[in-house]
Amino acid sequence: MNYDPSDPNTLANPYPYFSILRRDDPIHWNVALKSWIITRYEDVKSILSSDNITVDRLNNFYRKLPSNEAKLLAEIVKYLNLWAAFRNPPDHTRMRKIMMVAFTRKSINEMQPKINAITDATLSKLKNMKEVDLVNHYASPIPALTIMHLLGVPIDMLDEFKSWSDDMSKFIGGARNDKHKYEKASRGCRKMVSFFREIIEERRANPSEGFLMDLINASVDNDKFSDDELIATCMLILFAGHETTTNLISNGILTLIKNPSELSKLLKNHDLLDLTIEEIMRYDGPTNSLVRNVEKDHELYNKKKIIPKFCFGCFKIQIEPKNVLDLIRLFFIFDNLNLSENNQRKCMVEFRNQVSGLYTGMIYCSSFEEAKKILKEIRPILQNNVKFKAEIKRGCSEFYNL
């Protein structure tokens, strides 16, 4: 079975694929994602509490970057590393405890009138529109404006903040089709850090009630957030709260439209609202995966999870259209060889079509020296099948679990 989350049809309804995987291949190696996909609840629960995995997806990747890219991304990596989402215990536990001092049920309930006002204002703008885009006109602005209010960001900065956020998401979301994503992410991060630093300093100088003031003052056993941790936490709240809530609203309304009998029950009995939200989160939640990296080699159901590796080499191949099938065949030969049961090589060769007839080969392994050895081995095979040009060069692409 070919599970491809980049396919729009699969993305629209991945659950039949998950069902098949749970039944037939619960520990599934996906070549496209270069990752293990775990689909059974008990397995996921066990893995998430295991010392064999880590939420740290940045440091190894950053250490392997060329110096110019590392310099460009230094600031955004610094602040992402301070996100609770990317920190393992005990650091994660410490940050979560401090955050929960500010994130109380009382503070959330006190925001209800403001959320109602934001929702009413958003709906009023839709009255005279002939056609409404649910995401752009409703599901996206409501959580964005709510979080901006929560963090003390002026509402008239919505477009500016969205621009910074979109720029940073090119890196955080792992966009592959934007050649300038690192430059954009760096620019967006600088703007956002500068803004939050100024507003935190202003709030300290002129204290006023609200969530941001509570977060600044939050303390557990005399331990408080540093200024950089405060800035990073504000960025995390903006990203984590906005996208997930937008997805929840959109998925929820779409789910009710697809299930008119359930929608009818809700319209007749508004007391079912809380239960409906909980059920929608279970049925088609705002995110359908949790990403972790392998920290230590280990086995699950006799399948070995290998430590993440990086691209340490690139080479180019000029190929005639008639030989494309040979290249595809070679790809699978290498794939099967390098992901064999003994996993001795812990490497992989991938071919990417750049322009018509020109392919770039990416070697994922543990070091540049190992990449050169692999290239030496596969060069004769390639030369017998396709026109082989250029030599290996040092490089680093997106990071993958191999």
Short mmCIF file of C-alpha atoms in Angstrom, two decimals:
data_model
loop_
_atom_site.label_atom_id
_atom_site.label_comp_id
_atom_site.label_asym_id
_atom_site.label_seq_id
_atom_site.Cartn_x
_atom_site.Cartn_y
_atom_site.Cartn_z
CA MET A 1 0.00 0.00 0.00
CA ASN A 2 1.31 3.46 -0.91
CA TYR A 3 0.42 5.99 1.79
CA ASP A 4 1.28 9.42 0.40
CA PRO A 5 0.23 12.35 2.65
CA SER A 6 1.18 14.83 -0.08
CA ASP A 7 -1.64 13.47 -2.27
CA PRO A 8 -4.75 15.72 -1.87
CA ASN A 9 -7.14 12.76 -1.92
CA THR A 10 -5.17 10.94 0.76
CA LEU A 11 -4.94 14.10 2.85
CA ALA A 12 -8.69 14.62 2.58
CA ASN A 13 -9.38 11.15 3.97
CA PRO A 14 -6.34 9.27 5.33
CA TYR A 15 -8.34 7.02 7.63
CA PRO A 16 -8.85 4.08 5.25
CA TYR A 17 -5.05 3.97 4.87
CA PHE A 18 -4.57 4.08 8.64
CA SER A 19 -7.07 1.25 9.04
CA ILE A 20 -5.19 -0.95 6.56
CA LEU A 21 -1.86 -0.12 8.23
CA ARG A 22 -3.20 -0.95 11.70
CA ARG A 23 -4.40 -4.31 10.39
CA ASP A 24 -1.56 -5.32 8.07
CA ASP A 25 1.54 -3.25 8.86
CA PRO A 26 1.29 -1.38 12.17
CA ILE A 27 5.02 -0.54 12.13
CA HIS A 28 5.26 0.76 8.58
CA TRP A 29 8.35 2.11 6.83
CA ASN A 30 7.29 4.82 4.39
CA VAL A 31 9.79 5.53 1.62
CA ALA A 32 8.23 8.86 0.64
CA LEU A 33 8.33 10.20 4.21
CA LYS A 34 11.54 8.32 5.07
CA SER A 35 9.97 7.61 8.43
CA TRP A 36 8.30 4.90 10.43
CA ILE A 37 4.52 5.25 10.69
CA ILE A 38 3.05 3.76 13.88
CA THR A 39 -0.74 3.42 13.77
CA ARG A 40 -1.91 1.33 16.75
CA TYR A 41 -2.93 3.23 19.86
CA GLU A 42 -1.06 1.07 22.38
CA ASP A 43 2.12 1.18 20.28
CA VAL A 44 1.94 4.97 19.97
CA LYS A 45 1.27 5.32 23.69
CA SER A 46 4.24 3.11 24.51
CA ILE A 47 6.62 4.88 22.12
CA LEU A 48 5.70 8.36 23.35
CA SER A 49 6.77 7.41 26.87
CA SER A 50 9.95 5.63 25.75
CA ASP A 51 13.49 6.89 26.25
CA ASN A 52 14.30 5.65 22.75
CA ILE A 53 12.67 8.63 21.07
CA THR A 54 13.07 12.40 21.35
CA VAL A 55 11.16 15.57 20.46
CA ASP A 56 14.45 17.25 19.52
CA ARG A 57 14.25 17.53 15.74
CA LEU A 58 16.49 20.55 15.31
CA ASN A 59 19.97 20.21 16.78
CA ASN A 60 21.36 17.38 14.68
CA PHE A 61 19.91 18.98 11.58
CA TYR A 62 21.39 22.36 12.45
CA ARG A 63 24.86 20.99 13.19
CA LYS A 64 25.07 19.50 9.68
CA LEU A 65 24.11 22.68 7.81
CA PRO A 66 26.65 24.52 5.67
CA SER A 67 28.03 27.54 7.52
CA ASN A 68 26.11 30.11 5.45
CA GLU A 69 22.76 28.41 6.08
CA ALA A 70 23.60 27.81 9.74
CA LYS A 71 24.32 31.51 10.20
CA LEU A 72 21.07 32.45 8.47
CA LEU A 73 18.97 30.14 10.68
CA ALA A 74 20.82 30.72 13.96
CA GLU A 75 18.15 32.92 15.55
CA ILE A 76 15.09 30.90 14.57
CA VAL A 77 16.75 27.65 15.72
CA LYS A 78 17.68 29.33 19.00
CA TYR A 79 14.05 30.25 19.74
CA LEU A 80 12.54 27.01 18.42
CA ASN A 81 14.85 25.13 20.78
CA LEU A 82 13.19 27.05 23.62
CA TRP A 83 9.72 25.85 22.64
CA ALA A 84 8.32 23.39 25.17
CA ALA A 85 7.20 21.29 22.18
CA PHE A 86 10.85 20.64 21.22
CA ARG A 87 12.22 19.95 24.69
CA ASN A 88 12.45 16.64 26.48
CA PRO A 89 11.87 16.13 30.22
CA PRO A 90 12.88 17.53 32.64
CA ASP A 91 13.11 20.79 30.63
CA HIS A 92 9.67 20.24 29.10
CA THR A 93 8.16 19.50 32.53
CA ARG A 94 9.66 22.67 34.01
CA MET A 95 8.33 24.88 31.19
CA ARG A 96 4.89 23.28 31.26
CA LYS A 97 4.53 23.90 35.01
CA ILE A 98 5.37 27.58 34.62
CA MET A 99 3.00 27.97 31.65
CA MET A 100 0.15 26.40 33.60
CA VAL A 101 0.43 29.12 36.25
CA ALA A 102 -0.84 31.56 33.60
CA PHE A 103 -3.05 29.11 31.68
CA THR A 104 -5.74 28.65 34.33
CA ARG A 105 -9.39 27.80 33.77
CA LYS A 106 -10.25 31.16 35.33
CA SER A 107 -8.13 33.07 32.81
CA ILE A 108 -9.65 31.11 29.92
CA ASN A 109 -13.22 31.67 31.15
CA GLU A 110 -12.52 35.40 31.50
CA MET A 111 -11.75 35.51 27.77
CA GLN A 112 -15.20 34.18 26.80
CA PRO A 113 -16.81 37.62 26.26
CA LYS A 114 -13.90 38.72 24.05
CA ILE A 115 -14.04 35.49 22.01
CA ASN A 116 -17.80 35.98 21.57
CA ALA A 117 -17.22 39.55 20.39
CA ILE A 118 -14.52 38.45 17.90
CA THR A 119 -16.83 35.72 16.57
CA ASP A 120 -19.80 38.08 16.22
CA ALA A 121 -17.67 40.68 14.43
CA THR A 122 -16.29 38.04 12.07
CA LEU A 123 -19.79 36.72 11.27
CA SER A 124 -21.16 40.23 10.68
CA LYS A 125 -18.62 40.72 7.87
CA LEU A 126 -20.02 37.68 6.07
CA LYS A 127 -23.65 38.86 5.88
CA ASN A 128 -23.35 40.65 2.55
CA MET A 129 -20.95 38.20 0.92
CA LYS A 130 -22.37 36.02 -1.86
CA GLU A 131 -19.68 33.39 -1.40
CA VAL A 132 -17.76 32.61 1.78
CA ASP A 133 -14.45 30.80 2.13
CA LEU A 134 -14.89 28.99 5.44
CA VAL A 135 -11.17 28.87 6.24
CA ASN A 136 -10.05 32.32 5.10
CA HIS A 137 -13.14 34.25 6.19
CA TYR A 138 -14.07 32.45 9.42
CA ALA A 139 -11.95 29.57 10.73
CA SER A 140 -8.61 31.36 10.39
CA PRO A 141 -9.28 34.93 11.63
CA ILE A 142 -11.15 33.93 14.82
CA PRO A 143 -8.27 32.02 16.51
CA ALA A 144 -5.72 34.51 15.11
CA LEU A 145 -7.53 37.51 16.61
CA THR A 146 -8.15 35.63 19.87
CA ILE A 147 -4.48 34.77 20.32
CA MET A 148 -3.42 38.29 19.37
CA HIS A 149 -5.70 39.62 22.12
CA LEU A 150 -4.31 37.02 24.52
CA LEU A 151 -0.73 38.13 23.83
CA GLY A 152 -1.46 41.85 23.72
CA VAL A 153 -0.92 42.26 19.97
CA PRO A 154 -2.93 45.15 18.42
CA ILE A 155 -5.65 43.83 16.11
CA ASP A 156 -4.60 46.17 13.30
CA MET A 157 -1.36 44.18 13.09
CA LEU A 158 -3.19 41.04 11.90
CA ASP A 159 -1.87 41.15 8.31
CA GLU A 160 1.65 41.97 9.49
CA PHE A 161 1.66 39.18 12.03
CA LYS A 162 0.26 36.73 9.49
CA SER A 163 3.11 37.64 7.12
CA TRP A 164 5.75 36.94 9.80
CA SER A 165 4.01 33.72 10.77
CA ASP A 166 3.75 32.53 7.16
CA ASP A 167 7.45 33.24 6.62
CA MET A 168 8.44 31.22 9.69
CA SER A 169 6.12 28.36 8.79
CA LYS A 170 8.20 27.78 5.63
CA PHE A 171 10.89 26.39 7.91
CA ILE A 172 8.80 24.99 10.76
CA GLY A 173 6.46 23.20 8.35
CA GLY A 174 9.31 21.90 6.19
CA ALA A 175 8.25 23.45 2.86
CA ARG A 176 10.23 21.86 0.03
CA ASN A 177 9.17 23.98 -2.92
CA ASP A 178 10.40 27.39 -1.75
CA LYS A 179 14.04 28.06 -2.57
CA HIS A 180 14.07 31.13 -0.32
CA LYS A 181 12.39 29.56 2.71
CA TYR A 182 15.42 30.01 4.98
CA GLU A 183 15.70 33.71 4.17
CA LYS A 184 11.96 34.19 4.72
CA ALA A 185 11.98 32.23 7.99
CA SER A 186 14.93 34.25 9.27
CA ARG A 187 13.23 37.54 8.41
CA GLY A 188 9.91 36.51 9.98
CA CYS A 189 11.65 35.34 13.15
CA ARG A 190 13.59 38.59 13.54
CA LYS A 191 10.42 40.65 13.19
CA MET A 192 8.46 38.53 15.65
CA VAL A 193 11.25 38.37 18.25
CA SER A 194 11.72 42.13 18.08
CA PHE A 195 8.00 42.73 18.54
CA PHE A 196 7.57 40.40 21.50
CA ARG A 197 10.73 41.72 23.18
CA GLU A 198 9.37 45.27 22.97
CA ILE A 199 5.89 44.38 24.20
CA ILE A 200 7.26 42.36 27.15
CA GLU A 201 9.50 45.27 28.16
CA GLU A 202 6.58 47.69 27.84
CA ARG A 203 4.30 45.44 29.93
CA ARG A 204 6.93 45.20 32.68
CA ALA A 205 7.28 48.98 32.71
CA ASN A 206 3.50 49.51 32.68
CA PRO A 207 1.86 46.44 34.29
CA SER A 208 -1.72 45.66 33.33
CA GLU A 209 -3.98 42.68 33.92
CA GLY A 210 -4.08 39.93 31.32
CA PHE A 211 -2.55 36.66 30.20
CA LEU A 212 0.77 38.14 29.06
CA MET A 213 1.28 39.81 32.44
CA ASP A 214 0.42 36.51 34.15
CA LEU A 215 2.95 34.71 31.96
CA ILE A 216 5.66 37.29 32.75
CA ASN A 217 5.02 36.90 36.48
CA ALA A 218 4.49 33.11 36.43
CA SER A 219 6.77 31.34 38.89
CA VAL A 220 7.20 27.82 40.25
CA ASP A 221 9.55 27.40 43.24
CA ASN A 222 11.00 30.87 42.48
CA ASP A 223 11.79 29.74 38.92
CA LYS A 224 10.56 32.06 36.15
CA PHE A 225 10.94 32.22 32.38
CA SER A 226 13.93 34.11 31.03
CA ASP A 227 13.22 36.85 28.49
CA ASP A 228 14.16 34.51 25.62
CA GLU A 229 11.89 31.76 27.04
CA LEU A 230 9.03 34.27 27.29
CA ILE A 231 9.51 35.31 23.66
CA ALA A 232 9.74 31.65 22.53
CA THR A 233 6.60 30.73 24.49
CA CYS A 234 4.63 33.59 22.92
CA MET A 235 5.73 32.37 19.48
CA LEU A 236 4.71 28.80 20.37
CA ILE A 237 1.25 29.89 21.57
CA LEU A 238 0.76 31.82 18.34
CA PHE A 239 1.71 28.87 16.13
CA ALA A 240 0.25 26.00 18.14
CA GLY A 241 -3.03 27.71 18.96
CA HIS A 242 -3.77 29.28 15.62
CA GLU A 243 -3.33 26.42 13.16
CA THR A 244 -4.87 23.70 15.33
CA THR A 245 -7.98 25.76 16.13
CA THR A 246 -8.41 26.74 12.48
CA ASN A 247 -8.25 23.07 11.51
CA LEU A 248 -10.66 22.07 14.27
CA ILE A 249 -13.29 24.61 13.19
CA SER A 250 -12.92 23.70 9.52
CA ASN A 251 -12.91 19.93 10.06
CA GLY A 252 -15.79 20.21 12.50
CA ILE A 253 -18.11 22.09 10.16
CA LEU A 254 -17.17 19.82 7.24
CA THR A 255 -17.84 16.73 9.38
CA LEU A 256 -21.29 18.01 10.36
CA ILE A 257 -22.13 18.81 6.73
CA LYS A 258 -21.15 15.25 5.78
CA ASN A 259 -23.26 13.86 8.64
CA PRO A 260 -26.58 15.74 8.40
CA SER A 261 -28.36 13.52 10.94
CA GLU A 262 -25.80 14.47 13.61
CA LEU A 263 -26.02 18.12 12.58
CA SER A 264 -29.79 17.96 12.98
CA LYS A 265 -29.41 16.60 16.54
CA LEU A 266 -27.09 19.49 17.44
CA LEU A 267 -29.38 22.14 15.96
CA LYS A 268 -32.32 20.76 17.95
CA ASN A 269 -30.34 20.49 21.20
CA HIS A 270 -27.58 23.03 21.81
CA ASP A 271 -26.67 21.27 25.05
CA LEU A 272 -24.87 18.73 22.83
CA LEU A 273 -22.31 21.35 21.74
CA ASP A 274 -19.52 20.41 24.19
CA LEU A 275 -20.00 16.71 23.46
CA THR A 276 -19.99 17.43 19.71
CA ILE A 277 -16.68 19.27 19.91
CA GLU A 278 -15.10 16.41 21.86
CA GLU A 279 -16.41 13.87 19.35
CA ILE A 280 -15.14 15.88 16.36
CA MET A 281 -11.69 16.07 17.96
CA ARG A 282 -11.74 12.28 18.26
CA TYR A 283 -13.27 11.61 14.85
CA ASP A 284 -11.28 14.05 12.67
CA GLY A 285 -8.99 16.11 14.86
CA PRO A 286 -6.91 19.16 13.92
CA THR A 287 -3.76 17.09 13.44
CA ASN A 288 -3.41 13.41 12.58
CA SER A 289 0.19 12.74 13.56
CA LEU A 290 2.81 13.24 16.23
CA VAL A 291 6.42 13.49 15.03
CA ARG A 292 9.34 12.12 17.02
CA ASN A 293 12.95 11.31 16.17
CA VAL A 294 14.75 8.12 17.11
CA GLU A 295 17.23 8.76 19.91
CA LYS A 296 18.49 5.18 20.32
CA ASP A 297 18.43 2.19 17.98
CA HIS A 298 15.74 -0.24 19.11
CA GLU A 299 13.32 -2.85 17.81
CA LEU A 300 9.56 -3.04 17.84
CA TYR A 301 7.85 -6.15 16.48
CA ASN A 302 11.24 -7.24 15.10
CA LYS A 303 11.58 -4.05 13.06
CA LYS A 304 14.60 -1.94 13.80
CA LYS A 305 14.25 1.82 14.20
CA ILE A 306 17.45 3.55 13.18
CA ILE A 307 18.86 6.84 14.41
CA PRO A 308 18.07 9.76 12.06
CA LYS A 309 20.64 10.32 9.33
CA PHE A 310 21.31 13.24 7.01
CA CYS A 311 22.14 13.89 3.40
CA PHE A 312 25.90 14.07 3.17
CA GLY A 313 26.32 13.91 -0.58
CA CYS A 314 24.79 14.93 -3.86
CA PHE A 315 25.51 13.92 -7.42
CA LYS A 316 23.84 14.55 -10.76
CA ILE A 317 22.76 12.15 -13.50
CA GLN A 318 21.96 13.08 -17.09
CA ILE A 319 19.46 10.52 -18.29
CA GLU A 320 17.61 9.90 -21.53
CA PRO A 321 13.80 9.66 -21.20
CA LYS A 322 13.88 6.02 -22.36
CA ASN A 323 16.10 5.15 -19.38
CA VAL A 324 13.77 6.52 -16.71
CA LEU A 325 12.50 3.03 -15.95
CA ASP A 326 16.09 1.90 -15.39
CA LEU A 327 16.53 4.70 -12.89
CA ILE A 328 13.32 3.79 -11.08
CA ARG A 329 14.45 0.16 -11.01
CA LEU A 330 17.82 1.18 -9.57
CA PHE A 331 16.10 3.30 -6.93
CA PHE A 332 14.21 0.28 -5.66
CA ILE A 333 17.34 -1.88 -5.76
CA PHE A 334 19.17 0.60 -3.54
CA ASP A 335 16.15 1.10 -1.34
CA ASN A 336 15.69 -2.61 -0.72
CA LEU A 337 19.40 -3.11 -0.22
CA ASN A 338 19.93 -0.28 2.21
CA LEU A 339 16.80 -0.93 4.23
CA SER A 340 17.37 -4.65 4.52
CA GLU A 341 16.75 -6.49 7.77
CA ASN A 342 20.30 -6.24 9.06
CA ASN A 343 20.42 -2.48 8.38
CA GLN A 344 24.20 -2.63 8.27
CA ARG A 345 24.59 0.29 5.88
CA LYS A 346 22.08 2.65 7.49
CA CYS A 347 21.93 4.69 4.32
CA MET A 348 19.70 5.37 1.37
CA VAL A 349 20.02 6.71 -2.16
CA GLU A 350 17.21 8.84 -3.56
CA PHE A 351 16.76 10.36 -7.03
CA ARG A 352 14.92 13.63 -7.56
CA ASN A 353 13.87 14.95 -10.96
CA GLN A 354 15.12 18.53 -11.30
CA VAL A 355 14.41 19.28 -14.97
CA SER A 356 13.63 17.08 -17.93
CA GLY A 357 16.30 14.40 -18.11
CA LEU A 358 18.35 15.71 -15.17
CA TYR A 359 18.22 13.95 -11.82
CA THR A 360 19.93 14.74 -8.55
CA GLY A 361 20.94 11.79 -6.41
CA MET A 362 20.84 12.30 -2.65
CA ILE A 363 22.86 10.01 -0.36
CA TYR A 364 21.58 9.80 3.21
CA CYS A 365 24.04 8.27 5.64
CA SER A 366 26.13 8.99 8.71
CA SER A 367 29.05 11.00 7.28
CA PHE A 368 30.48 12.64 4.19
CA GLU A 369 33.23 10.00 4.03
CA GLU A 370 30.63 7.25 4.05
CA ALA A 371 28.78 9.05 1.24
CA LYS A 372 31.92 9.05 -0.90
CA LYS A 373 32.37 5.31 -0.32
CA ILE A 374 28.77 4.65 -1.34
CA LEU A 375 29.15 6.75 -4.48
CA LYS A 376 32.27 4.79 -5.42
CA GLU A 377 30.28 1.55 -5.10
CA ILE A 378 27.24 2.66 -7.08
CA ARG A 379 29.11 4.59 -9.80
CA PRO A 380 29.80 1.45 -11.95
CA ILE A 381 26.19 0.34 -11.64
CA LEU A 382 24.92 3.74 -12.69
CA GLN A 383 27.37 4.03 -15.56
CA ASN A 384 26.13 0.71 -16.94
CA ASN A 385 22.56 1.97 -16.96
CA VAL A 386 22.53 5.74 -17.43
CA LYS A 387 24.82 8.60 -18.40
CA PHE A 388 26.61 9.52 -15.20
CA LYS A 389 28.01 13.02 -14.74
CA ALA A 390 29.53 15.20 -12.01
CA GLU A 391 31.03 14.21 -8.70
CA ILE A 392 29.80 14.08 -5.19
CA LYS A 393 29.74 17.31 -3.25
CA ARG A 394 29.11 18.04 0.38
CA GLY A 395 25.55 19.06 1.12
CA CYS A 396 22.62 18.73 3.47
CA SER A 397 18.93 18.56 2.64
CA GLU A 398 15.86 18.28 4.83
CA PHE A 399 16.39 15.97 7.77
CA TYR A 400 14.77 12.55 7.75
CA ASN A 401 14.44 9.49 9.92
CA LEU A 402 16.14 6.62 8.13
#
